Amino acid sequence: MAVRILTHMAGEAPELIQTVRDIARATQVPEPSAAKLLQSLAKQGILESRKGPGGGFRLVLPASQVFLAQIVRAVEGDGFMDECIGGFKRCTGNPECPLHRKWSGVKEQMVEFLQTTSLDEMLHAPEPESQPVEA
């Protein structure tokens, strides 16, 4: 949801201050969830928050300088990729974990993707081609 919100904000006009209500409507994210996400993103310095009449949120940086990893960290916390897929509390490289060898490669690719994909790329991603529905 945070990526959807930020992609919307970047696509509108990054310098535009938008209210929680307007963002929630435009992104179809429930207003309480949008408010919580916007606050988290503001605390991490991705958004600027202004209170009072005419207040709301706006992007601090250009979309080309905001990467998906920053967004995920803002919402999930710093250890967002530290969990063990095999059920241990943390991914420690423990050889006893039956999935570690396979998961570590996938995890590295995912982290690389998140660190190198910007909001700008999300804005300019090609639209998926609609597939004809077969009867």
PDB file of C-alpha atoms in Angstrom:
ATOM      1  CA  MET A   1       0.000   0.000   0.000  1.00  0.00           C
ATOM      2  CA  ALA A   2       2.863   2.408   0.779  1.00  0.00           C
ATOM      3  CA  VAL A   3       4.314   1.963  -2.705  1.00  0.00           C
ATOM      4  CA  ARG A   4       0.866   2.588  -4.224  1.00  0.00           C
ATOM      5  CA  ILE A   5       0.469   5.767  -2.155  1.00  0.00           C
ATOM      6  CA  LEU A   6       3.905   7.122  -3.008  1.00  0.00           C
ATOM      7  CA  THR A   7       3.604   6.243  -6.684  1.00  0.00           C
ATOM      8  CA  HIS A   8       0.319   8.151  -6.758  1.00  0.00           C
ATOM      9  CA  MET A   9       1.864  11.148  -4.996  1.00  0.00           C
ATOM     10  CA  ALA A  10       4.864  11.195  -7.328  1.00  0.00           C
ATOM     11  CA  GLY A  11       2.595  10.918 -10.365  1.00  0.00           C
ATOM     12  CA  GLU A  12       0.328  13.788  -9.345  1.00  0.00           C
ATOM     13  CA  ALA A  13       2.799  16.568  -8.587  1.00  0.00           C
ATOM     14  CA  PRO A  14       5.498  15.809  -6.037  1.00  0.00           C
ATOM     15  CA  GLU A  15       5.488  19.347  -4.664  1.00  0.00           C
ATOM     16  CA  LEU A  16       1.700  19.296  -4.148  1.00  0.00           C
ATOM     17  CA  ILE A  17       0.545  18.969  -0.558  1.00  0.00           C
ATOM     18  CA  GLN A  18      -2.157  16.298  -0.430  1.00  0.00           C
ATOM     19  CA  THR A  19      -4.521  15.445   2.390  1.00  0.00           C
ATOM     20  CA  VAL A  20      -4.898  11.969   3.839  1.00  0.00           C
ATOM     21  CA  ARG A  21      -8.481  11.881   2.596  1.00  0.00           C
ATOM     22  CA  ASP A  22      -7.512  12.752  -0.996  1.00  0.00           C
ATOM     23  CA  ILE A  23      -4.670  10.219  -1.010  1.00  0.00           C
ATOM     24  CA  ALA A  24      -6.891   7.493   0.439  1.00  0.00           C
ATOM     25  CA  ARG A  25      -9.599   8.115  -2.151  1.00  0.00           C
ATOM     26  CA  ALA A  26      -7.191   8.216  -5.085  1.00  0.00           C
ATOM     27  CA  THR A  27      -5.353   5.040  -4.060  1.00  0.00           C
ATOM     28  CA  GLN A  28      -8.344   3.138  -2.657  1.00  0.00           C
ATOM     29  CA  VAL A  29      -6.465   2.615   0.617  1.00  0.00           C
ATOM     30  CA  PRO A  30      -8.681   2.886   3.723  1.00  0.00           C
ATOM     31  CA  GLU A  31      -8.173   6.291   5.313  1.00  0.00           C
ATOM     32  CA  PRO A  32      -6.936   4.991   8.708  1.00  0.00           C
ATOM     33  CA  SER A  33      -4.363   2.770   6.962  1.00  0.00           C
ATOM     34  CA  ALA A  34      -3.293   5.610   4.681  1.00  0.00           C
ATOM     35  CA  ALA A  35      -2.869   7.935   7.679  1.00  0.00           C
ATOM     36  CA  LYS A  36      -0.695   5.417   9.512  1.00  0.00           C
ATOM     37  CA  LEU A  37       1.472   4.751   6.446  1.00  0.00           C
ATOM     38  CA  LEU A  38       1.857   8.456   5.683  1.00  0.00           C
ATOM     39  CA  GLN A  39       3.005   9.120   9.257  1.00  0.00           C
ATOM     40  CA  SER A  40       5.568   6.295   9.046  1.00  0.00           C
ATOM     41  CA  LEU A  41       6.862   7.629   5.727  1.00  0.00           C
ATOM     42  CA  ALA A  42       7.097  11.137   7.171  1.00  0.00           C
ATOM     43  CA  LYS A  43       9.041   9.898  10.220  1.00  0.00           C
ATOM     44  CA  GLN A  44      11.574   8.312   7.865  1.00  0.00           C
ATOM     45  CA  GLY A  45      11.999  11.551   5.908  1.00  0.00           C
ATOM     46  CA  ILE A  46      10.398  10.328   2.680  1.00  0.00           C
ATOM     47  CA  LEU A  47       7.463  12.699   3.105  1.00  0.00           C
ATOM     48  CA  GLU A  48       7.033  16.113   4.650  1.00  0.00           C
ATOM     49  CA  SER A  49       4.037  16.521   6.935  1.00  0.00           C
ATOM     50  CA  ARG A  50       2.285  19.860   7.409  1.00  0.00           C
ATOM     51  CA  LYS A  51      -0.399  20.349  10.030  1.00  0.00           C
ATOM     52  CA  GLY A  52      -3.334  22.711  10.124  1.00  0.00           C
ATOM     53  CA  PRO A  53      -5.410  24.312   7.383  1.00  0.00           C
ATOM     54  CA  GLY A  54      -3.843  23.580   4.005  1.00  0.00           C
ATOM     55  CA  GLY A  55      -1.842  20.810   5.622  1.00  0.00           C
ATOM     56  CA  GLY A  56      -1.113  17.340   4.395  1.00  0.00           C
ATOM     57  CA  PHE A  57       1.819  15.443   2.940  1.00  0.00           C
ATOM     58  CA  ARG A  58       4.252  15.870   0.069  1.00  0.00           C
ATOM     59  CA  LEU A  59       7.311  14.047  -1.212  1.00  0.00           C
ATOM     60  CA  VAL A  60      10.622  15.391   0.063  1.00  0.00           C
ATOM     61  CA  LEU A  61      12.811  13.983  -2.726  1.00  0.00           C
ATOM     62  CA  PRO A  62      12.268  13.529  -6.457  1.00  0.00           C
ATOM     63  CA  ALA A  63      10.772  10.142  -7.406  1.00  0.00           C
ATOM     64  CA  SER A  64      14.093   9.124  -8.982  1.00  0.00           C
ATOM     65  CA  GLN A  65      15.746   9.354  -5.551  1.00  0.00           C
ATOM     66  CA  VAL A  66      13.203   7.330  -3.569  1.00  0.00           C
ATOM     67  CA  PHE A  67      13.878   3.593  -3.733  1.00  0.00           C
ATOM     68  CA  LEU A  68      11.569   0.742  -2.809  1.00  0.00           C
ATOM     69  CA  ALA A  69      13.975  -0.414  -0.075  1.00  0.00           C
ATOM     70  CA  GLN A  70      13.523   2.939   1.706  1.00  0.00           C
ATOM     71  CA  ILE A  71       9.767   2.542   1.556  1.00  0.00           C
ATOM     72  CA  VAL A  72       9.814  -1.037   2.846  1.00  0.00           C
ATOM     73  CA  ARG A  73      12.184  -0.062   5.683  1.00  0.00           C
ATOM     74  CA  ALA A  74       9.923   2.860   6.643  1.00  0.00           C
ATOM     75  CA  VAL A  75       6.931   0.531   6.959  1.00  0.00           C
ATOM     76  CA  GLU A  76       8.514  -2.762   8.076  1.00  0.00           C
ATOM     77  CA  GLY A  77      11.557  -1.530  10.020  1.00  0.00           C
ATOM     78  CA  ASP A  78      15.291  -1.991   9.466  1.00  0.00           C
ATOM     79  CA  GLY A  79      15.266  -5.775   9.826  1.00  0.00           C
ATOM     80  CA  PHE A  80      12.681  -6.341   7.106  1.00  0.00           C
ATOM     81  CA  MET A  81      14.720  -9.117   5.468  1.00  0.00           C
ATOM     82  CA  ASP A  82      16.205 -10.670   8.602  1.00  0.00           C
ATOM     83  CA  GLU A  83      13.466 -13.224   9.213  1.00  0.00           C
ATOM     84  CA  CYS A  84      14.220 -16.863   8.536  1.00  0.00           C
ATOM     85  CA  ILE A  85      11.964 -18.458   5.963  1.00  0.00           C
ATOM     86  CA  GLY A  86      12.554 -21.832   7.645  1.00  0.00           C
ATOM     87  CA  GLY A  87      11.030 -20.847  10.978  1.00  0.00           C
ATOM     88  CA  PHE A  88      14.050 -19.732  13.042  1.00  0.00           C
ATOM     89  CA  LYS A  89      13.780 -16.295  14.687  1.00  0.00           C
ATOM     90  CA  ARG A  90      16.442 -14.695  12.469  1.00  0.00           C
ATOM     91  CA  CYS A  91      18.244 -15.665   9.294  1.00  0.00           C
ATOM     92  CA  THR A  92      21.723 -16.444  10.595  1.00  0.00           C
ATOM     93  CA  GLY A  93      22.977 -18.621   7.767  1.00  0.00           C
ATOM     94  CA  ASN A  94      22.419 -21.616  10.010  1.00  0.00           C
ATOM     95  CA  PRO A  95      23.135 -24.763   8.007  1.00  0.00           C
ATOM     96  CA  GLU A  96      20.420 -26.537   9.997  1.00  0.00           C
ATOM     97  CA  CYS A  97      17.778 -24.479   8.181  1.00  0.00           C
ATOM     98  CA  PRO A  98      16.572 -26.655   5.301  1.00  0.00           C
ATOM     99  CA  LEU A  99      15.647 -23.692   3.115  1.00  0.00           C
ATOM    100  CA  HIS A 100      18.618 -21.383   3.703  1.00  0.00           C
ATOM    101  CA  ARG A 101      20.665 -22.284   0.659  1.00  0.00           C
ATOM    102  CA  LYS A 102      17.788 -21.686  -1.768  1.00  0.00           C
ATOM    103  CA  TRP A 103      16.311 -18.722   0.091  1.00  0.00           C
ATOM    104  CA  SER A 104      19.568 -16.792   0.454  1.00  0.00           C
ATOM    105  CA  GLY A 105      19.899 -16.387  -3.333  1.00  0.00           C
ATOM    106  CA  VAL A 106      16.279 -15.298  -3.738  1.00  0.00           C
ATOM    107  CA  LYS A 107      16.643 -12.919  -0.806  1.00  0.00           C
ATOM    108  CA  GLU A 108      19.754 -11.317  -2.323  1.00  0.00           C
ATOM    109  CA  GLN A 109      17.920 -10.773  -5.614  1.00  0.00           C
ATOM    110  CA  MET A 110      14.929  -9.275  -3.836  1.00  0.00           C
ATOM    111  CA  VAL A 111      17.084  -6.903  -1.778  1.00  0.00           C
ATOM    112  CA  GLU A 112      18.950  -5.863  -4.939  1.00  0.00           C
ATOM    113  CA  PHE A 113      15.622  -5.202  -6.698  1.00  0.00           C
ATOM    114  CA  LEU A 114      14.316  -3.108  -3.797  1.00  0.00           C
ATOM    115  CA  GLN A 115      17.551  -1.118  -3.512  1.00  0.00           C
ATOM    116  CA  THR A 116      17.747  -0.305  -7.213  1.00  0.00           C
ATOM    117  CA  THR A 117      14.097   0.297  -8.177  1.00  0.00           C
ATOM    118  CA  SER A 118      12.897   3.874  -7.760  1.00  0.00           C
ATOM    119  CA  LEU A 119       9.437   5.410  -7.612  1.00  0.00           C
ATOM    120  CA  ASP A 120      10.245   6.995 -10.949  1.00  0.00           C
ATOM    121  CA  GLU A 121      10.615   3.533 -12.472  1.00  0.00           C
ATOM    122  CA  MET A 122       7.279   2.549 -10.951  1.00  0.00           C
ATOM    123  CA  LEU A 123       5.679   5.586 -12.601  1.00  0.00           C
ATOM    124  CA  HIS A 124       7.088   4.736 -16.001  1.00  0.00           C
ATOM    125  CA  ALA A 125       6.609   0.974 -15.945  1.00  0.00           C
ATOM    126  CA  PRO A 126       4.802  -0.251 -19.034  1.00  0.00           C
ATOM    127  CA  GLU A 127       1.144  -1.017 -18.559  1.00  0.00           C
ATOM    128  CA  PRO A 128       0.447  -4.763 -18.554  1.00  0.00           C
ATOM    129  CA  GLU A 129      -1.142  -5.861 -21.774  1.00  0.00           C
ATOM    130  CA  SER A 130      -4.664  -7.070 -21.272  1.00  0.00           C
ATOM    131  CA  GLN A 131      -5.153 -10.662 -22.267  1.00  0.00           C
ATOM    132  CA  PRO A 132      -8.297 -11.650 -24.154  1.00  0.00           C
ATOM    133  CA  VAL A 133     -10.649 -13.705 -22.025  1.00  0.00           C
ATOM    134  CA  GLU A 134     -11.267 -17.141 -23.457  1.00  0.00           C
ATOM    135  CA  ALA A 135     -14.791 -18.500 -23.322  1.00  0.00           C
TER     136      ALA A 135
END
